[in-house]
Each structure stands twice: as structure tokens, then as C-alpha cells.
PDB file of C-alpha atoms in Angstrom:
ATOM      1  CA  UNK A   1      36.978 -67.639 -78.963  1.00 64.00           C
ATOM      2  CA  UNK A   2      39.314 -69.304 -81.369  1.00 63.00           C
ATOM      3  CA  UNK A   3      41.709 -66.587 -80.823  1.00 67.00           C
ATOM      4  CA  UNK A   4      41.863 -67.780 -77.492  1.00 70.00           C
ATOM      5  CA  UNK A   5      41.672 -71.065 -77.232  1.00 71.00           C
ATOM      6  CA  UNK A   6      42.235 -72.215 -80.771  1.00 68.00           C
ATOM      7  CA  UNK A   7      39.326 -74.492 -81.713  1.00 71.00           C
ATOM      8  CA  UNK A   8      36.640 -73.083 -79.785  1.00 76.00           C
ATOM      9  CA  UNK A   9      33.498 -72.904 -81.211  1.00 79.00           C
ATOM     10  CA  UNK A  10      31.886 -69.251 -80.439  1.00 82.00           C
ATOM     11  CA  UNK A  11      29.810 -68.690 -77.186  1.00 86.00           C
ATOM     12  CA  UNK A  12      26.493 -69.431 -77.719  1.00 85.00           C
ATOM     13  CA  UNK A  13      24.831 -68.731 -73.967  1.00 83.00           C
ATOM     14  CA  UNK A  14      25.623 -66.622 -71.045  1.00 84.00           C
ATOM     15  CA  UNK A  15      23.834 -66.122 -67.768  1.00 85.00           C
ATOM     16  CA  UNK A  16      25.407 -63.182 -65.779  1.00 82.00           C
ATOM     17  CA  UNK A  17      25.262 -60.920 -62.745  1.00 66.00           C
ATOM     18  CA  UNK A  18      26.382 -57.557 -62.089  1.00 53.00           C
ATOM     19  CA  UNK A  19      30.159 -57.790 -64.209  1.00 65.00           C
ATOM     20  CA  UNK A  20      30.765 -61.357 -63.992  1.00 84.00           C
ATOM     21  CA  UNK A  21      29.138 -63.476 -67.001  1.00 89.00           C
ATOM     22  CA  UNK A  22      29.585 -67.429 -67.347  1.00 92.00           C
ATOM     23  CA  UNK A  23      29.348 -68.290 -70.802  1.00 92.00           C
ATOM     24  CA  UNK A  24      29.308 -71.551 -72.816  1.00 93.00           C
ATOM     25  CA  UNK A  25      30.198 -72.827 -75.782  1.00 89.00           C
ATOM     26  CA  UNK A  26      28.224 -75.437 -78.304  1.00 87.00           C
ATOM     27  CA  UNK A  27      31.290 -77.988 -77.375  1.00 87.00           C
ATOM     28  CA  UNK A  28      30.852 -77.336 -73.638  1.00 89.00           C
ATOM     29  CA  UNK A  29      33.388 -74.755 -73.506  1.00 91.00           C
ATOM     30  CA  UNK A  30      33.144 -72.716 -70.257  1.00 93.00           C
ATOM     31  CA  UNK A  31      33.825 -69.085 -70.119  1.00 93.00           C
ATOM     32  CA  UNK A  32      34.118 -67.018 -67.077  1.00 93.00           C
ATOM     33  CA  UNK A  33      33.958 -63.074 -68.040  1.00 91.00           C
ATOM     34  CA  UNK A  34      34.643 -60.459 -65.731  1.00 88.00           C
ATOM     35  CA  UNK A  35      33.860 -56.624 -66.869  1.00 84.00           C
ATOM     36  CA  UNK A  36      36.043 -53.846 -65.414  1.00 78.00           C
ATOM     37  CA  UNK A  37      34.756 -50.057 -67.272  1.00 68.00           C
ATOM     38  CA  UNK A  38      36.843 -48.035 -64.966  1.00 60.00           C
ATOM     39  CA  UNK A  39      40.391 -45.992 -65.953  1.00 63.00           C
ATOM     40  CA  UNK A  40      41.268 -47.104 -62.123  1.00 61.00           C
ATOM     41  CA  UNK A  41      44.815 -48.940 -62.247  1.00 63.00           C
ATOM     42  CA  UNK A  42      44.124 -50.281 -59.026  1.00 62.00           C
ATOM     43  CA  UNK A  43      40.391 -51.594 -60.128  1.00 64.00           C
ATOM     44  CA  UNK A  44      41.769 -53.280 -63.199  1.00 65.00           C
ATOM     45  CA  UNK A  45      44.638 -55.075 -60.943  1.00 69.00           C
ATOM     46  CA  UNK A  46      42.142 -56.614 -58.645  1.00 80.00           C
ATOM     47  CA  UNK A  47      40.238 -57.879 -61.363  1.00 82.00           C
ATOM     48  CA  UNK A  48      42.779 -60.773 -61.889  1.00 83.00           C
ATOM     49  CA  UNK A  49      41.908 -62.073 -58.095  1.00 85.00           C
ATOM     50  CA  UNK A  50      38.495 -61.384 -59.374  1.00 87.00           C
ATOM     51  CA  UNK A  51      37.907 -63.878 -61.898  1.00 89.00           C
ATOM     52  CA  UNK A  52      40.690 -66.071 -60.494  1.00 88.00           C
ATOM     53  CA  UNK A  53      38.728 -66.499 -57.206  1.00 90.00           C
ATOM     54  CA  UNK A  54      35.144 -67.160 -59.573  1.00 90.00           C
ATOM     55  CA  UNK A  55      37.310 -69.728 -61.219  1.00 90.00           C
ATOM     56  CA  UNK A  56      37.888 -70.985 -57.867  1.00 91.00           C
ATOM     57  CA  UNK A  57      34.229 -71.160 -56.610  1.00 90.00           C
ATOM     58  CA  UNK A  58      33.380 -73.241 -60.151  1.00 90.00           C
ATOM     59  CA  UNK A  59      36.096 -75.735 -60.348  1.00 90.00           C
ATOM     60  CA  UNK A  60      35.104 -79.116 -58.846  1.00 84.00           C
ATOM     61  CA  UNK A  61      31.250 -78.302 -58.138  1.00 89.00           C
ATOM     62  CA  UNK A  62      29.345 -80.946 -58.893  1.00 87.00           C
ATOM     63  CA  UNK A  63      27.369 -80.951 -62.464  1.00 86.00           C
ATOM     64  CA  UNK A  64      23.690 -81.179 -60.384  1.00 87.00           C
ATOM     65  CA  UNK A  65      24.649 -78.300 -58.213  1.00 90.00           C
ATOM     66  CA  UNK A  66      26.171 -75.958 -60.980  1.00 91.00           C
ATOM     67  CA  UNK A  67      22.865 -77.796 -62.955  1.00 90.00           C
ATOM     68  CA  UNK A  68      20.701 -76.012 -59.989  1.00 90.00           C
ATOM     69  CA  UNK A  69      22.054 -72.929 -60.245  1.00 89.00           C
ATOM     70  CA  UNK A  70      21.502 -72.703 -64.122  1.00 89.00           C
ATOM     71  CA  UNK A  71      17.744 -73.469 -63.334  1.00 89.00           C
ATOM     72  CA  UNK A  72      17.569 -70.674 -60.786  1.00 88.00           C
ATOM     73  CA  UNK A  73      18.805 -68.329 -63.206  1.00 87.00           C
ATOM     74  CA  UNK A  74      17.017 -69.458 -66.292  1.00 87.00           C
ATOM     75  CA  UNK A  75      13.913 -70.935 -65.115  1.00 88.00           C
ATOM     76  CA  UNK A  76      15.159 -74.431 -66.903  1.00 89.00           C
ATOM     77  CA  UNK A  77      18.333 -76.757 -66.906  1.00 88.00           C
ATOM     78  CA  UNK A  78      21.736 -76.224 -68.839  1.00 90.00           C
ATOM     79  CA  UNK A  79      20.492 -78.738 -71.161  1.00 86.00           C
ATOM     80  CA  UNK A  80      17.100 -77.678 -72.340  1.00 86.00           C
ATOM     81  CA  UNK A  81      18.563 -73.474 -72.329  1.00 88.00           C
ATOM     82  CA  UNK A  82      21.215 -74.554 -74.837  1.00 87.00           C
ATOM     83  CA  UNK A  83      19.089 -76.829 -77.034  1.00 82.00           C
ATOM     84  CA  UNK A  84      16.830 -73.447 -77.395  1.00 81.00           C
ATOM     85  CA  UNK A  85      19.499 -71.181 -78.701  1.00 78.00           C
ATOM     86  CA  UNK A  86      18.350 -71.134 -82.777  1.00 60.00           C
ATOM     87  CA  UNK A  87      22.064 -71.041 -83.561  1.00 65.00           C
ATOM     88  CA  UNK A  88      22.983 -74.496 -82.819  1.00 67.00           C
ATOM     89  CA  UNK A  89      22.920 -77.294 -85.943  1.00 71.00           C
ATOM     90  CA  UNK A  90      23.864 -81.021 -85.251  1.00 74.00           C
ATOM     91  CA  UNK A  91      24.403 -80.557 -81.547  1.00 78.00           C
ATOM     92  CA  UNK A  92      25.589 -83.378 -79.474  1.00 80.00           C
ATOM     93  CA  UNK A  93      24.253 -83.151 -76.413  1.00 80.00           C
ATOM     94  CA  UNK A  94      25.451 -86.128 -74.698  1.00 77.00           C
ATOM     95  CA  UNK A  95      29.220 -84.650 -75.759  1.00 80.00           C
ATOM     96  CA  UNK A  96      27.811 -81.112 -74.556  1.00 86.00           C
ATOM     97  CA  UNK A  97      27.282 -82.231 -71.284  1.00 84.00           C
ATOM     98  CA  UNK A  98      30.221 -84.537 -70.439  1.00 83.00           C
ATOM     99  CA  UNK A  99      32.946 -81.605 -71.741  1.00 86.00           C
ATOM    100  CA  UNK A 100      31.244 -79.621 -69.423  1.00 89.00           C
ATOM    101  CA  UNK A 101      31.410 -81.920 -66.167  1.00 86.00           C
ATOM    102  CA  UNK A 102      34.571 -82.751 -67.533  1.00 86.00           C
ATOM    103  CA  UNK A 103      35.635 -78.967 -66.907  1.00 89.00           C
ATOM    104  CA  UNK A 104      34.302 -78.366 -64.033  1.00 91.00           C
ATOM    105  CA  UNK A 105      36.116 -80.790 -62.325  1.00 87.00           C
ATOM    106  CA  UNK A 106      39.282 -80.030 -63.475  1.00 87.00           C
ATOM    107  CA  UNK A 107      38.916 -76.050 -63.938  1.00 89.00           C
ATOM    108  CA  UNK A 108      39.512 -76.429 -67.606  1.00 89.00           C
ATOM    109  CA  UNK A 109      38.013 -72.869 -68.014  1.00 92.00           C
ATOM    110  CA  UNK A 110      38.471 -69.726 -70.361  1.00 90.00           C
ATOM    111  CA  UNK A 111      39.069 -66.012 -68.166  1.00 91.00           C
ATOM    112  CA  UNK A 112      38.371 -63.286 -70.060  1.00 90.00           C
ATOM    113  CA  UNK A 113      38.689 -60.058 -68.638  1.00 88.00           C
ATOM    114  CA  UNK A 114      36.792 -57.528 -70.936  1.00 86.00           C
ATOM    115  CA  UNK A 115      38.074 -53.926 -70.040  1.00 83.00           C
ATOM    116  CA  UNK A 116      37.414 -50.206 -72.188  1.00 82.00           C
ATOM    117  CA  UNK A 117      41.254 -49.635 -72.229  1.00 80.00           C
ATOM    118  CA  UNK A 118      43.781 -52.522 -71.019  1.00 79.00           C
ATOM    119  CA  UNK A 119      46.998 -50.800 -69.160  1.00 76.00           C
ATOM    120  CA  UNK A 120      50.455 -51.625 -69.449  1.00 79.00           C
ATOM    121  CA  UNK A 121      50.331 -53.326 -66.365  1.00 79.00           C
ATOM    122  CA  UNK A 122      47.325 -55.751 -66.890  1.00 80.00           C
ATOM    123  CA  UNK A 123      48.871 -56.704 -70.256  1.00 80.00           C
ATOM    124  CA  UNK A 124      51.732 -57.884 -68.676  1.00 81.00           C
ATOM    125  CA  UNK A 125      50.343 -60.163 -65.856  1.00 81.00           C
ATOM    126  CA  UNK A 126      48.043 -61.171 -68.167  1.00 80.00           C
ATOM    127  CA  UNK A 127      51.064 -62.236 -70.405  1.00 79.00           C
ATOM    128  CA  UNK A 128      53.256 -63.445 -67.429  1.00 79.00           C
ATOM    129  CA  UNK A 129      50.277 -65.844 -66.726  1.00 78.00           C
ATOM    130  CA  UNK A 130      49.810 -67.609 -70.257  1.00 74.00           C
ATOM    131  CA  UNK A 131      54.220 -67.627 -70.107  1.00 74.00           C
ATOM    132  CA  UNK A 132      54.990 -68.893 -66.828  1.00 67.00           C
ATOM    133  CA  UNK A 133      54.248 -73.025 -66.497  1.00 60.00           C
ATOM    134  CA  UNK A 134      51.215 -74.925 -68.201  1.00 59.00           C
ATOM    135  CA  UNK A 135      48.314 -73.614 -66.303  1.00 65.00           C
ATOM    136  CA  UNK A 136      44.945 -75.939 -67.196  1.00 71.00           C
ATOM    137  CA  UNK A 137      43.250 -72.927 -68.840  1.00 79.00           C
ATOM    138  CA  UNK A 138      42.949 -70.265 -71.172  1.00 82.00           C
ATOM    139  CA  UNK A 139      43.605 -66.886 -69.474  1.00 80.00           C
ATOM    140  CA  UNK A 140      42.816 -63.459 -71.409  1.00 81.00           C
ATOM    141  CA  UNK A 141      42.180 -60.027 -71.386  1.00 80.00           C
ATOM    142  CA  UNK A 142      39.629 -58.323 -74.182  1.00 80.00           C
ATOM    143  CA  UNK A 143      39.896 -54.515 -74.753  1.00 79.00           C
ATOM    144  CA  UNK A 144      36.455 -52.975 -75.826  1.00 75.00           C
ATOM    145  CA  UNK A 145      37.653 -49.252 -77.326  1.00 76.00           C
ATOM    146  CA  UNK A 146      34.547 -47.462 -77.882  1.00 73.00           C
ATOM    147  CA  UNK A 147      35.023 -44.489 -80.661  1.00 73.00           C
ATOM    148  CA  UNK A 148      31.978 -42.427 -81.215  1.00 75.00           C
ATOM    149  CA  UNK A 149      31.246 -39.935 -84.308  1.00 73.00           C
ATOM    150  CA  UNK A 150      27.629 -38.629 -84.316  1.00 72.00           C
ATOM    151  CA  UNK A 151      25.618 -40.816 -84.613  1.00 75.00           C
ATOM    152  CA  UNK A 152      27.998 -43.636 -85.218  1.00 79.00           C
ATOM    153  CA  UNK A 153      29.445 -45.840 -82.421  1.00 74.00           C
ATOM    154  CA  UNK A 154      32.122 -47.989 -83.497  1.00 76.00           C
ATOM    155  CA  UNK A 155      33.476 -50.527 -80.718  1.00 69.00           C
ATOM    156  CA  UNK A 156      36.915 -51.798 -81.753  1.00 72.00           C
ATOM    157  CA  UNK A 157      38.170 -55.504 -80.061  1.00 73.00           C
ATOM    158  CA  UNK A 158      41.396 -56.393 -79.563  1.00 76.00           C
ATOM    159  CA  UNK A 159      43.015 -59.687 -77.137  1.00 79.00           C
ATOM    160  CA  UNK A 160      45.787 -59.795 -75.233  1.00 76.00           C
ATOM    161  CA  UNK A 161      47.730 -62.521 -73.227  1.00 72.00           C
ATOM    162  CA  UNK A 162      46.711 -66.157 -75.577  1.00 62.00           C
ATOM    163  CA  UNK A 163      50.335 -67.072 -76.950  1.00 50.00           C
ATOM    164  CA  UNK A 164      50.161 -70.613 -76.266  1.00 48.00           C
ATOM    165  CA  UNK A 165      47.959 -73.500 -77.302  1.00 48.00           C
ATOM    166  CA  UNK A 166      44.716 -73.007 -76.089  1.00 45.00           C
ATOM    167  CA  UNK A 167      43.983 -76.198 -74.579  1.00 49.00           C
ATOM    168  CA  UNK A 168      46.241 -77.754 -71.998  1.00 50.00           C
ATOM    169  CA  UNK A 169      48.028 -81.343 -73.018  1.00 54.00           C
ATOM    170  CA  UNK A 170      46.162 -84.208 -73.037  1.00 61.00           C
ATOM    171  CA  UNK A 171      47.075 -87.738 -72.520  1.00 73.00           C
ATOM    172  CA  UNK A 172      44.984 -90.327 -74.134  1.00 81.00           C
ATOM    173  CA  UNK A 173      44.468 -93.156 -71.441  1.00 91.00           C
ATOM    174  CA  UNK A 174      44.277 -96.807 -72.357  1.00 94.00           C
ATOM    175  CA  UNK A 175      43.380-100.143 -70.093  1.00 95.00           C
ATOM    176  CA  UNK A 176      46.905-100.910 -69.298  1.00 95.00           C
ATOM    177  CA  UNK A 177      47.900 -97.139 -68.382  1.00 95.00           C
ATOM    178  CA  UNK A 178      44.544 -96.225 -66.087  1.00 96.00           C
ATOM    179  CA  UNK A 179      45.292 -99.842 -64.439  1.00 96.00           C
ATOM    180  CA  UNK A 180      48.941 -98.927 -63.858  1.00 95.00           C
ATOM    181  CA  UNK A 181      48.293 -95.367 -62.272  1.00 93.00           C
ATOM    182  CA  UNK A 182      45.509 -96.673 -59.689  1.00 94.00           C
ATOM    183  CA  UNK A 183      47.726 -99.556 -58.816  1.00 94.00           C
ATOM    184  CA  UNK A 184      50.611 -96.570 -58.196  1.00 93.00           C
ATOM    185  CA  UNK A 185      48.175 -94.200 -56.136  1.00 92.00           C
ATOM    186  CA  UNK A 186      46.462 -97.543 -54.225  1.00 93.00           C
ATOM    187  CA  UNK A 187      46.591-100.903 -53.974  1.00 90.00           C
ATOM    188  CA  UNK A 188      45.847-104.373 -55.383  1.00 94.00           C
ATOM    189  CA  UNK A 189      42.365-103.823 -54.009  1.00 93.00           C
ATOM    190  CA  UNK A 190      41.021-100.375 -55.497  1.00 93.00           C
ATOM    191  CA  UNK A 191      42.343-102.319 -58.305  1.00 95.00           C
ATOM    192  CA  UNK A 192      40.298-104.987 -58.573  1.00 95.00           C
ATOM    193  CA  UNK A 193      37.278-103.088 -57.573  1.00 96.00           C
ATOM    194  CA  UNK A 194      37.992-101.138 -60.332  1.00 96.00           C
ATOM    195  CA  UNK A 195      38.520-103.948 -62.632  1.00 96.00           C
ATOM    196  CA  UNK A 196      35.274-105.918 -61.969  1.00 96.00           C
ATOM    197  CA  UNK A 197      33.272-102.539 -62.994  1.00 96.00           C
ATOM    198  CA  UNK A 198      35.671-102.400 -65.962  1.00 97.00           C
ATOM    199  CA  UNK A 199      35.020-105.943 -67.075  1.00 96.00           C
ATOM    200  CA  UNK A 200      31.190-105.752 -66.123  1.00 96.00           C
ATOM    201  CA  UNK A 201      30.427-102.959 -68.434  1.00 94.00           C
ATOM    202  CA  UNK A 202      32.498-104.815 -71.197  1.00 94.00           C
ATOM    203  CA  UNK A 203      30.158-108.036 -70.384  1.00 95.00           C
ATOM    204  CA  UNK A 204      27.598-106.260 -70.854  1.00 93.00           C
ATOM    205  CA  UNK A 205      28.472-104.687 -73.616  1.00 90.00           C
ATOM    206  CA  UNK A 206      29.163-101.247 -73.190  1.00 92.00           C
ATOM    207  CA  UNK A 207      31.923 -99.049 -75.070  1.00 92.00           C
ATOM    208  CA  UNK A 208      34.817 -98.131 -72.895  1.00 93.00           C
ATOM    209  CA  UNK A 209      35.370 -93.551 -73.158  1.00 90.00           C
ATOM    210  CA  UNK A 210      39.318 -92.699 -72.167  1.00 91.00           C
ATOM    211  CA  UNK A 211      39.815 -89.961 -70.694  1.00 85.00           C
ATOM    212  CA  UNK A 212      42.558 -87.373 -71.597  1.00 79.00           C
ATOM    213  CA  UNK A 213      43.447 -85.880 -68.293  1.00 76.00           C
ATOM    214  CA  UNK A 214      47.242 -84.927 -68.082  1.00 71.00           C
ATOM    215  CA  UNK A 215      47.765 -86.138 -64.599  1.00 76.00           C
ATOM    216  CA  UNK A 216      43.882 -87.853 -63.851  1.00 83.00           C
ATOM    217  CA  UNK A 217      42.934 -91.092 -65.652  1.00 88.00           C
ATOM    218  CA  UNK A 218      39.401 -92.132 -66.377  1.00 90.00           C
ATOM    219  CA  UNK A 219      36.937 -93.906 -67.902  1.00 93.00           C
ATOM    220  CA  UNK A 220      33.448 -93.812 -68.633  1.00 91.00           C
ATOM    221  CA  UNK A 221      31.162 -96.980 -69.631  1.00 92.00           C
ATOM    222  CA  UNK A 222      29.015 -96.040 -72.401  1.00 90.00           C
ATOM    223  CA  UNK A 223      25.710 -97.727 -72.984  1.00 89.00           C
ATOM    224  CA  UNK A 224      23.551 -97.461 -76.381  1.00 86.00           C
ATOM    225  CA  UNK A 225      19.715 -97.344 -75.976  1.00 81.00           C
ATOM    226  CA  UNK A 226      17.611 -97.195 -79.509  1.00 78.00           C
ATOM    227  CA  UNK A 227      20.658 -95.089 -81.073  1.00 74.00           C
ATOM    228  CA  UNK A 228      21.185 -93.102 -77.718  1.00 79.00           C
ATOM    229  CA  UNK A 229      24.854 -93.277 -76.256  1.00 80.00           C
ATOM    230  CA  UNK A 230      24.391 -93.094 -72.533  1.00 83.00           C
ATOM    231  CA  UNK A 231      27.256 -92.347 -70.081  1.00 84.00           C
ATOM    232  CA  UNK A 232      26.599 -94.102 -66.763  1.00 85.00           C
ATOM    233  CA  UNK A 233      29.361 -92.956 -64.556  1.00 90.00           C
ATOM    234  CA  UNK A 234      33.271 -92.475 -64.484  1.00 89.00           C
ATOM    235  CA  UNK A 235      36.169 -94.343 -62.712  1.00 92.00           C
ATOM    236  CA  UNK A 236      39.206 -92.063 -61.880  1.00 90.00           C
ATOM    237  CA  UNK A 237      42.709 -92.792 -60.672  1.00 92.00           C
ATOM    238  CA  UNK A 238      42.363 -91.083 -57.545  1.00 88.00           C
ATOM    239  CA  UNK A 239      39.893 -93.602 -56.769  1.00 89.00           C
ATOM    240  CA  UNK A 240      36.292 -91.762 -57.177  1.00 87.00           C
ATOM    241  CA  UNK A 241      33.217 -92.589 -58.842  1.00 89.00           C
ATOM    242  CA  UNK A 242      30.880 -90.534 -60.391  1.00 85.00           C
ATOM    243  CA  UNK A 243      27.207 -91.437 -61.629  1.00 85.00           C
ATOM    244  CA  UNK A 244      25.975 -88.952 -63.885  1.00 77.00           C
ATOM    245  CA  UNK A 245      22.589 -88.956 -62.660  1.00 71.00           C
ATOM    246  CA  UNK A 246      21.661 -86.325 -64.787  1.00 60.00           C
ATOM    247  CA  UNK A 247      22.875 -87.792 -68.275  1.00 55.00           C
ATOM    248  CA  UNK A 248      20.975 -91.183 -67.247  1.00 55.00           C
TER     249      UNK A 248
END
């Protein structure tokens, strides 16, 4: 993964169906993976509107019903399937879970196309995707070359399409910037509705979590409980509030 996004920690879960597999991350790293074995140009084309249209149907579901839809699959939530994995050491699980609302709503997401052979063509729309503007993911194709002798099978990996920075730029908001950009996209009211839940969590006292949205500002009052940082909900400049229910 660090190939592709640099500073990715590997995938440590996946939950899949037919050729598409979602994937995580111990950091809450999401990975959509779509499989294409065929020598059909036309096949591997389509792929792209593939995995761009499961990117689609992900981005800016809700955390309880992407949460439900783990628990179909598995049997239990995100949560408790990831704490299982015997790979994991020091996980954070409040982190785990708020990178990955975090991505969902903004479609912070890693495509990865795995293929036998990649073509000529897919290289270069995969390339013309990471080149052309600042998209707010990681975008990839894997090539799987299988080389048999025997009894010895030998599969050989190679990436295509990562020549940027993995992750998208970030902008670390503060008091006085969130405050500015709600006051630009509403009004003196949102404003101070916003403010009194600012200043009641700092009563109250609660740490303040900026968010680091390019264009989206947020925070998220934090609340410790016998050593146990709880995030309650988050305030966003385009005026929504979210309770995490499930991280309560």
C-alpha cells in the first residue's frame, strides 16, 4: 500500500464479492479492489467505470449503514472484525474508526484495479487520472503476472498509475478559520449555533479535534472517560452535524 499511497499501513481485512473486494487498513485506510482476469481490451476499459461507480455507491454513506453491511457480511461489526485480526499491535480504535467515517464522507478512498496483464491503454488512463487535477484519492492499477514452471508458480506484482502524493492536501483548521468559513457559506446565526456547541464542549471540558479537509472544515468535541477519548459528534462548514452514535 505504501507504494500507493505513501504511508499506508498494509491491508489488514477484506470482505468481498464476486471481483470487487473492500479492504481496510489498521489506520482506517479504505481500499476498493476490482479484479479483471480477462485478455479482453474492452473488459479491462470498463473496469475503470467499474470501480469508479463502487467508489460512488461508498462515498457519503453513513458509518451505521456501511457498519450494517459489514455485520451482514461478517456476522459482527467493523470494529470487533478488525480487533480480531492477530496482526494488529497497539491499535487505536477510536482513531480506526473516525479515519474511516472520515473517508467515507469525503471518498478519500484507494482504487486498485488488480489485472493478469495491464494493456497499454489501461496504463495510460490510469496515468492520465493520477496527472490530470488533485483528485481526493489514490487511483491504481496492480498487474498479477502469473509464471508457472512445474511445480512452481511464481506470481510477479508490479503498480502502475501512483506518481503523486498519496494523500490529497490537507488544511489544518483552527477556531478562527472554521468560524470564518461558516460565517462565508451562512450567516450570523448558523454561527452562533455553532459557537454555543463550540463553547459548551470547552465548558465542559472537552478537547477540541480539527479537521483537515481541503475545502470542508470541522470539528469534533472529544470527551475522556477513565482514560477513554470519546468523540461525540462533528460540526462542519456546510452546516451539518453528525453524532457518532456508534463511537459513543
Amino acid at each position: 500500500m505504501d507504494e500507493i499511497r505513501p504511508g499506508a499501513k498494509p491491508l489488514v481485512a477484506a470482505i468481498g464479492e464476486f471481483s470487487l473486494l473492500v479492504a481496510f487498513s489498521a489506520d482506517g485506510d479504505i481500499a476498493i479492489i476490482e479484479c479483471k482476469l480477462s485478455h479482453n481490451t474492452q473488459a479491462k476499459r470498463e473496469v475503470i467505470g467499474q470501480i469508479l461507480d463502487n467508489a460512488a455507491h461508498l462515498w457519503k454513506i453513513s458509518y451505521e449503514e456501511f457498519d450494517q453491511k459489514i455485520k451482514y457480511k461478517q456476522g459482527t461489526n467493523l470494529a470487533e472484525w478488525i480487533k480480531g485480526k492477530d496482526t494488529l499491535e497497539d491499535w487505536d480504535e477510536e482513531s480506526f474508526l473516525a479515519n474511516v467515517q472520515t473517508n467515507l464522507k469525503t471518498g478519500n478512498f484507494i482504487l486498485l484495479i488488480a489485472v493478469n496483464e495491464i494493456n497499454e491503454e489501461l496504463s495510460r488512463i490510469v496515468q492520465y487520472v493520477n496527472t490530470s487535477g488533485n483528485p481526493g484519492y489514490a487511483f491504481a492499477a496492480l498487474e498479477m503476472r502469473r509464471f508457472q514452471s512445474e511445480s512452481i508458480e511464481i506470481l510477479v506484482p508490479r503498480v502502475f498509475g501512483p506518481v503523486r502524493a498519496a494523500k490529497p492536501d490537507k488544511k489544518k483548521w483552527d477556531e478562527p478559520s472554521f468560524f470564518s468559513k461558516l460565517l462565508e457559506n451562512f450567516g450570523e446565526i448558523e454561527v452562533g449555533v455553532a459557537r454555543k456547541i463550540f463553547n459548551w464542549a470547552k465548558d465542559n471540558s472537552m478537547d477540541i479535534a480539527w479537521g483537515e479537509g481541503l475545502q470542508m472544515g470541522s470539528f469534533v468535541p472529544i470527551l475522556f472517560h477513565q482514560g477513554i477519548a470519546h468523540r461525540l459528534f462533528a460540526v462542519y462548514t456546510t452546516g451539518v452535524v453528525e453524532t457518532y452514535f456508534s463511537l459513543i
